[in-house]
Amino acid sequence: MSDSQLTLDDLCINTIRTLAMDAVQKANSGHPGAPMGLAPAAYVLWTKHLTHNPKNSAWPDRDRFVLSGGHGSSLLYSLLHLTGYGLTIEDLQNFRQWESKTPGHPEYGHTNGVEVTTGPLGQGIANAVGMALAERHMAATYNTDENTIVDHRTYVMCGDGDLMEGVSLEAISMAGHLGLGKLTCLYDDNEITIEGGTDIAFTEDVAARFEACGWNAIRIDGNSHTAIDAAITEAKSQDEKPTVILMRTTIAFGSPNKGGTSGAHGAPLGEEEIRLTKENLGWPYTEPFFVPEEAKAVFGACIPKGEAAEEEWQTRFNAYAKAHPKRTNQWVDGISGFLAFGWEKDIPTFTPEDGKIATRSASGKVLNAIAPNLPSLIGGSADLAPSNNTYMNCSHPLQNGAFDGRNIRFGVREHAMGAVMNGMFVHGGVRPFGATFLVFADYMRPAIRVASLMKLPIIYVFTHDSIAVGEDGPTHQPVEHVASLRSIPGLTVLRPGCASETADAWRLALKITDGPTALILSRQGLPVSDRSQAEGSVSSGAYILKDTKETPDAILIASGSEVHITLEAAEKLAEKGIQARVVSMPSWELFEKNLQNYKEWVLLPEVKTRVAVEAGISMGWDKYVGDKGAVISMEDFGASAPGNILLEKFGFTSDNIVEKTLALIETNKA
Amino acid sequence: MSDSQLTLDDLCINTIRTLAMDAVQKANSGHPGAPMGLAPAAYVLWTKHLTHNPKNSAWPDRDRFVLSGGHGSSLLYSLLHLTGYGLTIEDLQNFRQWESKTPGHPEYGHTNGVEVTTGPLGQGIANAVGMALAERHMAATYNTDENTIVDHRTYVMCGDGDLMEGVSLEAISMAGHLGLGKLTCLYDDNEITIEGGTDIAFTEDVAARFEACGWNAIRIDGNSHTAIDAAITEAKSQDEKPTVILMRTTIAFGSPNKGGTSGAHGAPLGEEEIRLTKENLGWPYTEPFFVPEEAKAVFGACIPKGEAAEEEWQTRFNAYAKAHPKRTNQWVDGISGFLAFGWEKDIPTFTPEDGKIATRSASGKVLNAIAPNLPSLIGGSADLAPSNNTYMNCSHPLQNGAFDGRNIRFGVREHAMGAVMNGMFVHGGVRPFGATFLVFADYMRPAIRVASLMKLPIIYVFTHDSIAVGEDGPTHQPVEHVASLRSIPGLTVLRPGCASETADAWRLALKITDGPTALILSRQGLPVSDRSQAEGSVSSGAYILKDTKETPDAILIASGSEVHITLEAAEKLAEKGIQARVVSMPSWELFEKNLQNYKEWVLLPEVKTRVAVEAGISMGWDKYVGDKGAVISMEDFGASAPGNILLEKFGFTSDNIVEKTLALIETNKA
């Protein structure tokens, strides 16, 4: 291209390109190709369409922007620097370094202006669907005929990798079904993957696929900022369907030797190629990380424009607050994450007299006691609501035309459910929960991980928690799932032992604000434990459910549906003159948060005969039972048969606990 | 409908329906709706189109049939009974009972004629894609212009749940890209999900979506056996594209009160409704599990037809074997899973003199040494081959028109990769491996679980195994993944500590025949351990890499990239007069298979100061370090910075190991 014809637009676009390539080069690590190819779209979107206020990244009615291909983070960081989010040139120069504001992938809560953590491909699209869904829900719930306080758009940029991942395909189908018209997806169709051209693996008609899912599709030249401008304008002009803009771009645009090749995807261009690229782009500045004054002025205009937009919204909001003080309070509670006053007041009390109750059923009762008093609570199931007991009777299904509904029909799309919830939460205003069978937690695991990393207080309702599922057999029986969820840093796993503990578990889950919680619930009925003599509580993670007068001969530890047979076993042991303490341990994570003396008060290091009982793999239990302890566990997959038969066959009976405990006492005497 | 007009076809179809509903009723558990709706398609396919020999379910050139919605298992069991696979009426009567041949979901290796374990939705479609892919690969590799020994079709039946799941969407895209024309998907479009009508969550144009992915789509009335017959005939008439047949069906067809409703999805119809249904279907027999003689005759004809087909194939095969004895041997090796003679012979030996080698790089060298000698080995990466080092230079990419290629381009579709590999393996003839970054093992976890349940010796190559990934940051750094993989029953996790252990790990992985293996490999270079003084081997799971003359003061245990710093630490401790044994522990699962005396010989119960070092969460390590041990581990997510800086910041240095060991020795003295 000839430098004499470069316009101001080109200069701004090349500013993004050069910052991105310089950052990757300095770090000697990163992905220059996508940012360089996406620079025109990023420039047009952020300076001409995105309604945002760089001075207040928390303005609730801002448009949302998601960079689904998080490996292109240097694009986002360049934009955050240029438009005034407080990211400095030094921050860009510290790209991918220890404790910098500019980590390898964008991290929510770490860098001002980053809406969501992205990197694991496909999830960003689902996050954006969640944001757009939250916006529609909040708009339907709060806007009035006179006052509109929620009205913004969501944009997501993605690459072919995102569109090959199943989670994005699930989310695209869901967005089309719901008619999320304020959602726009900008697809970086650069025809390049890590292994080569996209034609080696990805040859579907992407536009037709989106259209089949109820989206508008617009195909454009992604190197043309005027075409991009027109396409975004078109997307904004209608609100019935989400829009995908397929932008034919060039990876590492401008690089004479690496542009349009896989080589530019995930490695620095190299000093010499950067020199050649800048020359080719008509970029006259030799200094790296250089931002021309003219470009500064263009990007800088985002601040006054954003401030004016927020101010205009604030005026509308003030009028709304005056007209609807109660709804405003509710809106503020939702946005701030404050649990509405009285949210706990109707939670039922369960007692042994209630007979057997499945904890999934207790959970449904508790949820339905909380829901009317906590309007920000919203959620649903991956097509298992009747089994998960997650339908909130105080509301109706959320659907296109009924966006104020609080019961979401996620469809059989666990992974999207997880990532959509993440997007909804970071959007603000709602407290999402999502449900499926525990065994299918695996399907949504990548999204649970990112929720944990972002410290989002999402609630997962996982029912059908063990071999006691019964006839459905090993494909539907969790064995390793409680352990594998416990392994995720920051996720609290709560496996209540009865209806009463389930009520406490929900209370805790809603009070936890710094990470997600998984509630692990039984399919089968369980007696309600008599907790009248208990010392400690569910909130401590483990507590003494039944104690002995003297120092116990043995400590029996159990979680979930194994608590009641362990209580039974203690009684049988007492008949044989063996004094056993029973510890209910619904949560390892909460237990670990206690001081050492509480832990030792519960587990008594001097009592070496400790038996843990859990209908899952034993992995990790050694920490609590110690060198001389034992674990009654599942070490292989289950089988298909009625649940009570399986529990017996696999040793989850009070008699087996008695037998194993007696044997261990003998061994430990020797 | 009027019973006077019932044809023999109707009688046969109703035989399937009544067996299925009777089985569910007797079990008082199960899913009658889908089998009753799918009965016409099942009947037409199995009696008129499917080339199969009930007397030999292992005939390599049979057509494959997958019931992706495994909850409809009573359909498959009815077919297996009726067509003569040896499943008896008693087996049907024992549906979903302990140790029966008819578990809740079809289980591979458990019931004769079941091609693959299904139940976790969506995966069955991907399994079928794997089977169809294996067929094309074997055909391209072995057929000659004169002799065709591989030529069969794959049929998969699925429901809306399957088509909502991302894994199926990935696999559908892949099948379309590859032009797997011998694959036919029969979609049970009954418009009903568990939560209600499909219109509550799933309103996309399914046919158009398949078409966008390069499939033929045929819409028919799924209650009409003539329409089904015509559609399957059409699907078989062309081999360029896979075909989906969208069958508009009625869930629980024939049930006057539950047909077409969610109520018929997952619960028995009830005795009275069964009576009414049979009446409505014009079924004159009151006895449950009744098979009319006329129907027996029709289904029974599958046996002579199948035997004749196999015989005809055998004749062709004999001619082939005579013409191509060497290729025949190779084919037989592949089908039987026999590792070709000499497959190990070129595996390189690595020594400390080789300097630093990343285990992913060593893995690439070993793979490339094995591949030319083991022609059944086939695999690829989810678009990370250059990083996973999994490209086999002795072959070319597998593509439409080059199906004999052994390098599969899975695209960024980890979950489909996992399920496609399962399908390929159960098809027979190939030994598949698949690769991605360890952190993305989560994306394919549901398929790993089913591989473990089926005991399939799939090999997973997971590189970039820890925070040492570096700059990409926490979204790309595994922390909990080694632990969470270890939690899956039947999966062998192998994390070799250097290039030399990597060669052994590959040897082992290929020799393991009763379950999958995950190879966990480093991104960064690692010195090759001096194993000349080692006692024990990688195959024992843990062995003494460096011993002390006397009883050690401490035992240091490490896996993978932490082995070399642990060796360094032992040397530094020796300088301080502390004798430390170093145990390399690449695999817990293999270690657990040893006799107790080997385990105690390695870990010496009398030595209480045991320190484990692993750059992942500590969960489960307590079992090996004991009550007085310590674990140097990661208990939270990583960060973005160069890998060596992260290792230092998070304590994975020999100095930190020395310090922690000395401190523990002091504590244990007290």
PDB file of N, CA and C in Angstrom, chain B residues 185-242:
ATOM      1  N   CYS B 185     -27.412 -40.797   9.566  1.00  0.00           N
ATOM      2  CA  CYS B 185     -27.947 -40.466  10.876  1.00  0.00           C
ATOM      3  C   CYS B 185     -29.474 -40.439  10.790  1.00  0.00           C
ATOM      4  N   LEU B 186     -30.109 -41.204  11.631  1.00  0.00           N
ATOM      5  CA  LEU B 186     -31.577 -41.216  11.680  1.00  0.00           C
ATOM      6  C   LEU B 186     -32.017 -40.430  12.908  1.00  0.00           C
ATOM      7  N   TYR B 187     -32.596 -39.280  12.645  1.00  0.00           N
ATOM      8  CA  TYR B 187     -32.948 -38.375  13.743  1.00  0.00           C
ATOM      9  C   TYR B 187     -34.408 -38.571  14.143  1.00  0.00           C
ATOM     10  N   ASP B 188     -34.580 -38.935  15.390  1.00  0.00           N
ATOM     11  CA  ASP B 188     -35.897 -39.181  15.991  1.00  0.00           C
ATOM     12  C   ASP B 188     -36.506 -37.832  16.377  1.00  0.00           C
ATOM     13  N   ASP B 189     -37.092 -37.188  15.394  1.00  0.00           N
ATOM     14  CA  ASP B 189     -37.609 -35.827  15.592  1.00  0.00           C
ATOM     15  C   ASP B 189     -39.022 -35.900  16.182  1.00  0.00           C
ATOM     16  N   ASN B 190     -39.066 -36.196  17.492  1.00  0.00           N
ATOM     17  CA  ASN B 190     -40.383 -36.390  18.118  1.00  0.00           C
ATOM     18  C   ASN B 190     -40.912 -35.143  18.825  1.00  0.00           C
ATOM     19  N   GLU B 191     -40.156 -34.068  18.726  1.00  0.00           N
ATOM     20  CA  GLU B 191     -40.580 -32.763  19.264  1.00  0.00           C
ATOM     21  C   GLU B 191     -40.804 -32.753  20.775  1.00  0.00           C
ATOM     22  N   ILE B 192     -40.225 -33.745  21.469  1.00  0.00           N
ATOM     23  CA  ILE B 192     -40.432 -33.811  22.922  1.00  0.00           C
ATOM     24  C   ILE B 192     -39.090 -33.913  23.646  1.00  0.00           C
ATOM     25  N   THR B 193     -38.893 -33.091  24.671  1.00  0.00           N
ATOM     26  CA  THR B 193     -37.736 -33.250  25.548  1.00  0.00           C
ATOM     27  C   THR B 193     -38.257 -33.521  26.953  1.00  0.00           C
ATOM     28  N   ILE B 194     -37.335 -33.682  27.890  1.00  0.00           N
ATOM     29  CA  ILE B 194     -37.763 -33.997  29.258  1.00  0.00           C
ATOM     30  C   ILE B 194     -38.583 -32.855  29.843  1.00  0.00           C
ATOM     31  N   GLU B 195     -38.180 -31.637  29.564  1.00  0.00           N
ATOM     32  CA  GLU B 195     -38.872 -30.510  30.172  1.00  0.00           C
ATOM     33  C   GLU B 195     -40.152 -30.109  29.431  1.00  0.00           C
ATOM     34  N   GLY B 196     -40.366 -30.638  28.232  1.00  0.00           N
ATOM     35  CA  GLY B 196     -41.577 -30.264  27.497  1.00  0.00           C
ATOM     36  C   GLY B 196     -41.398 -30.459  25.999  1.00  0.00           C
ATOM     37  N   GLY B 197     -42.005 -29.602  25.208  1.00  0.00           N
ATOM     38  CA  GLY B 197     -41.817 -29.654  23.764  1.00  0.00           C
ATOM     39  C   GLY B 197     -40.435 -29.143  23.408  1.00  0.00           C
ATOM     40  N   THR B 198     -39.853 -29.624  22.298  1.00  0.00           N
ATOM     41  CA  THR B 198     -38.535 -29.138  21.919  1.00  0.00           C
ATOM     42  C   THR B 198     -38.558 -27.633  21.646  1.00  0.00           C
ATOM     43  N   ASP B 199     -39.754 -27.092  21.363  1.00  0.00           N
ATOM     44  CA  ASP B 199     -39.818 -25.670  21.037  1.00  0.00           C
ATOM     45  C   ASP B 199     -39.481 -24.766  22.236  1.00  0.00           C
ATOM     46  N   ILE B 200     -39.313 -25.343  23.405  1.00  0.00           N
ATOM     47  CA  ILE B 200     -38.917 -24.508  24.551  1.00  0.00           C
ATOM     48  C   ILE B 200     -37.432 -24.174  24.530  1.00  0.00           C
ATOM     49  N   ALA B 201     -36.657 -24.911  23.741  1.00  0.00           N
ATOM     50  CA  ALA B 201     -35.210 -24.665  23.773  1.00  0.00           C
ATOM     51  C   ALA B 201     -34.506 -24.915  22.448  1.00  0.00           C
ATOM     52  N   PHE B 202     -35.171 -25.573  21.520  1.00  0.00           N
ATOM     53  CA  PHE B 202     -34.448 -26.115  20.363  1.00  0.00           C
ATOM     54  C   PHE B 202     -35.295 -25.879  19.126  1.00  0.00           C
ATOM     55  N   THR B 203     -35.085 -24.712  18.513  1.00  0.00           N
ATOM     56  CA  THR B 203     -35.957 -24.337  17.394  1.00  0.00           C
ATOM     57  C   THR B 203     -35.181 -24.087  16.110  1.00  0.00           C
ATOM     58  N   GLU B 204     -33.925 -24.492  16.101  1.00  0.00           N
ATOM     59  CA  GLU B 204     -33.145 -24.278  14.896  1.00  0.00           C
ATOM     60  C   GLU B 204     -33.662 -25.159  13.752  1.00  0.00           C
ATOM     61  N   ASP B 205     -33.257 -24.813  12.559  1.00  0.00           N
ATOM     62  CA  ASP B 205     -33.586 -25.616  11.387  1.00  0.00           C
ATOM     63  C   ASP B 205     -32.523 -26.703  11.276  1.00  0.00           C
ATOM     64  N   VAL B 206     -32.852 -27.865  11.839  1.00  0.00           N
ATOM     65  CA  VAL B 206     -31.850 -28.928  11.957  1.00  0.00           C
ATOM     66  C   VAL B 206     -31.354 -29.372  10.587  1.00  0.00           C
ATOM     67  N   ALA B 207     -32.269 -29.528   9.651  1.00  0.00           N
ATOM     68  CA  ALA B 207     -31.871 -29.969   8.310  1.00  0.00           C
ATOM     69  C   ALA B 207     -30.905 -28.966   7.683  1.00  0.00           C
ATOM     70  N   ALA B 208     -31.227 -27.698   7.824  1.00  0.00           N
ATOM     71  CA  ALA B 208     -30.366 -26.671   7.227  1.00  0.00           C
ATOM     72  C   ALA B 208     -28.988 -26.656   7.893  1.00  0.00           C
ATOM     73  N   ARG B 209     -28.979 -26.916   9.198  1.00  0.00           N
ATOM     74  CA  ARG B 209     -27.683 -26.940   9.874  1.00  0.00           C
ATOM     75  C   ARG B 209     -26.824 -28.099   9.367  1.00  0.00           C
ATOM     76  N   PHE B 210     -27.433 -29.270   9.226  1.00  0.00           N
ATOM     77  CA  PHE B 210     -26.689 -30.402   8.659  1.00  0.00           C
ATOM     78  C   PHE B 210     -26.204 -30.058   7.250  1.00  0.00           C
ATOM     79  N   GLU B 211     -27.099 -29.471   6.461  1.00  0.00           N
ATOM     80  CA  GLU B 211     -26.723 -29.132   5.083  1.00  0.00           C
ATOM     81  C   GLU B 211     -25.558 -28.141   5.059  1.00  0.00           C
ATOM     82  N   ALA B 212     -25.588 -27.187   5.976  1.00  0.00           N
ATOM     83  CA  ALA B 212     -24.490 -26.211   6.045  1.00  0.00           C
ATOM     84  C   ALA B 212     -23.170 -26.903   6.360  1.00  0.00           C
ATOM     85  N   CYS B 213     -23.276 -28.060   7.022  1.00  0.00           N
ATOM     86  CA  CYS B 213     -22.079 -28.821   7.378  1.00  0.00           C
ATOM     87  C   CYS B 213     -21.726 -29.867   6.317  1.00  0.00           C
ATOM     88  N   GLY B 214     -22.387 -29.801   5.170  1.00  0.00           N
ATOM     89  CA  GLY B 214     -22.002 -30.706   4.081  1.00  0.00           C
ATOM     90  C   GLY B 214     -22.705 -32.045   4.084  1.00  0.00           C
ATOM     91  N   TRP B 215     -23.856 -32.115   4.688  1.00  0.00           N
ATOM     92  CA  TRP B 215     -24.645 -33.357   4.714  1.00  0.00           C
ATOM     93  C   TRP B 215     -25.823 -33.250   3.748  1.00  0.00           C
ATOM     94  N   ASN B 216     -26.310 -34.399   3.285  1.00  0.00           N
ATOM     95  CA  ASN B 216     -27.630 -34.477   2.683  1.00  0.00           C
ATOM     96  C   ASN B 216     -28.659 -34.536   3.794  1.00  0.00           C
ATOM     97  N   ALA B 217     -29.783 -33.908   3.585  1.00  0.00           N
ATOM     98  CA  ALA B 217     -30.857 -34.003   4.573  1.00  0.00           C
ATOM     99  C   ALA B 217     -32.132 -34.460   3.889  1.00  0.00           C
ATOM    100  N   ILE B 218     -32.791 -35.444   4.481  1.00  0.00           N
ATOM    101  CA  ILE B 218     -34.053 -35.968   3.941  1.00  0.00           C
ATOM    102  C   ILE B 218     -35.091 -35.907   5.051  1.00  0.00           C
ATOM    103  N   ARG B 219     -36.199 -35.235   4.777  1.00  0.00           N
ATOM    104  CA  ARG B 219     -37.258 -35.141   5.785  1.00  0.00           C
ATOM    105  C   ARG B 219     -38.364 -36.136   5.449  1.00  0.00           C
ATOM    106  N   ILE B 220     -38.748 -36.926   6.435  1.00  0.00           N
ATOM    107  CA  ILE B 220     -39.810 -37.915   6.181  1.00  0.00           C
ATOM    108  C   ILE B 220     -40.743 -38.059   7.382  1.00  0.00           C
ATOM    109  N   ASP B 221     -41.823 -38.775   7.122  1.00  0.00           N
ATOM    110  CA  ASP B 221     -42.734 -39.195   8.189  1.00  0.00           C
ATOM    111  C   ASP B 221     -42.136 -40.451   8.823  1.00  0.00           C
ATOM    112  N   GLY B 222     -41.683 -40.311  10.046  1.00  0.00           N
ATOM    113  CA  GLY B 222     -40.997 -41.421  10.704  1.00  0.00           C
ATOM    114  C   GLY B 222     -41.907 -42.525  11.186  1.00  0.00           C
ATOM    115  N   ASN B 223     -43.204 -42.329  11.055  1.00  0.00           N
ATOM    116  CA  ASN B 223     -44.129 -43.400  11.395  1.00  0.00           C
ATOM    117  C   ASN B 223     -44.401 -44.303  10.194  1.00  0.00           C
ATOM    118  N   SER B 224     -43.910 -43.890   9.035  1.00  0.00           N
ATOM    119  CA  SER B 224     -44.183 -44.647   7.816  1.00  0.00           C
ATOM    120  C   SER B 224     -42.993 -45.507   7.447  1.00  0.00           C
ATOM    121  N   HIS B 225     -43.174 -46.809   7.522  1.00  0.00           N
ATOM    122  CA  HIS B 225     -42.020 -47.670   7.232  1.00  0.00           C
ATOM    123  C   HIS B 225     -41.644 -47.626   5.764  1.00  0.00           C
ATOM    124  N   THR B 226     -42.597 -47.318   4.908  1.00  0.00           N
ATOM    125  CA  THR B 226     -42.235 -47.225   3.487  1.00  0.00           C
ATOM    126  C   THR B 226     -41.397 -45.964   3.236  1.00  0.00           C
ATOM    127  N   ALA B 227     -41.755 -44.884   3.909  1.00  0.00           N
ATOM    128  CA  ALA B 227     -40.962 -43.660   3.756  1.00  0.00           C
ATOM    129  C   ALA B 227     -39.549 -43.863   4.292  1.00  0.00           C
ATOM    130  N   ILE B 228     -39.460 -44.571   5.418  1.00  0.00           N
ATOM    131  CA  ILE B 228     -38.142 -44.850   6.004  1.00  0.00           C
ATOM    132  C   ILE B 228     -37.309 -45.692   5.042  1.00  0.00           C
ATOM    133  N   ASP B 229     -37.950 -46.701   4.495  1.00  0.00           N
ATOM    134  CA  ASP B 229     -37.270 -47.592   3.558  1.00  0.00           C
ATOM    135  C   ASP B 229     -36.716 -46.803   2.371  1.00  0.00           C
ATOM    136  N   ALA B 230     -37.543 -45.925   1.836  1.00  0.00           N
ATOM    137  CA  ALA B 230     -37.114 -45.124   0.683  1.00  0.00           C
ATOM    138  C   ALA B 230     -35.968 -44.189   1.058  1.00  0.00           C
ATOM    139  N   ALA B 231     -36.054 -43.604   2.233  1.00  0.00           N
ATOM    140  CA  ALA B 231     -35.015 -42.653   2.646  1.00  0.00           C
ATOM    141  C   ALA B 231     -33.671 -43.348   2.858  1.00  0.00           C
ATOM    142  N   ILE B 232     -33.707 -44.515   3.496  1.00  0.00           N
ATOM    143  CA  ILE B 232     -32.440 -45.242   3.703  1.00  0.00           C
ATOM    144  C   ILE B 232     -31.876 -45.673   2.351  1.00  0.00           C
ATOM    145  N   THR B 233     -32.750 -46.092   1.476  1.00  0.00           N
ATOM    146  CA  THR B 233     -32.304 -46.466   0.134  1.00  0.00           C
ATOM    147  C   THR B 233     -31.629 -45.277  -0.548  1.00  0.00           C
ATOM    148  N   GLU B 234     -32.234 -44.109  -0.402  1.00  0.00           N
ATOM    149  CA  GLU B 234     -31.641 -42.904  -0.996  1.00  0.00           C
ATOM    150  C   GLU B 234     -30.278 -42.604  -0.358  1.00  0.00           C
ATOM    151  N   ALA B 235     -30.216 -42.732   0.961  1.00  0.00           N
ATOM    152  CA  ALA B 235     -28.949 -42.463   1.657  1.00  0.00           C
ATOM    153  C   ALA B 235     -27.851 -43.386   1.149  1.00  0.00           C
ATOM    154  N   LYS B 236     -28.232 -44.639   0.882  1.00  0.00           N
ATOM    155  CA  LYS B 236     -27.244 -45.626   0.443  1.00  0.00           C
ATOM    156  C   LYS B 236     -26.823 -45.421  -1.004  1.00  0.00           C
ATOM    157  N   SER B 237     -27.646 -44.634  -1.727  1.00  0.00           N
ATOM    158  CA  SER B 237     -27.406 -44.514  -3.156  1.00  0.00           C
ATOM    159  C   SER B 237     -26.270 -43.559  -3.498  1.00  0.00           C
ATOM    160  N   GLN B 238     -25.806 -42.841  -2.546  1.00  0.00           N
ATOM    161  CA  GLN B 238     -24.694 -41.938  -2.871  1.00  0.00           C
ATOM    162  C   GLN B 238     -23.654 -41.973  -1.768  1.00  0.00           C
ATOM    163  N   ASP B 239     -22.406 -41.776  -2.107  1.00  0.00           N
ATOM    164  CA  ASP B 239     -21.329 -41.958  -1.149  1.00  0.00           C
ATOM    165  C   ASP B 239     -20.481 -40.703  -0.965  1.00  0.00           C
ATOM    166  N   GLU B 240     -20.978 -39.582  -1.474  1.00  0.00           N
ATOM    167  CA  GLU B 240     -20.160 -38.373  -1.415  1.00  0.00           C
ATOM    168  C   GLU B 240     -20.307 -37.634  -0.089  1.00  0.00           C
ATOM    169  N   LYS B 241     -21.515 -37.669   0.445  1.00  0.00           N
ATOM    170  CA  LYS B 241     -21.808 -36.918   1.660  1.00  0.00           C
ATOM    171  C   LYS B 241     -22.518 -37.823   2.655  1.00  0.00           C
ATOM    172  N   PRO B 242     -22.338 -37.553   3.944  1.00  0.00           N
ATOM    173  CA  PRO B 242     -23.179 -38.261   4.917  1.00  0.00           C
ATOM    174  C   PRO B 242     -24.621 -37.767   4.788  1.00  0.00           C
TER     175      PRO B 242
END
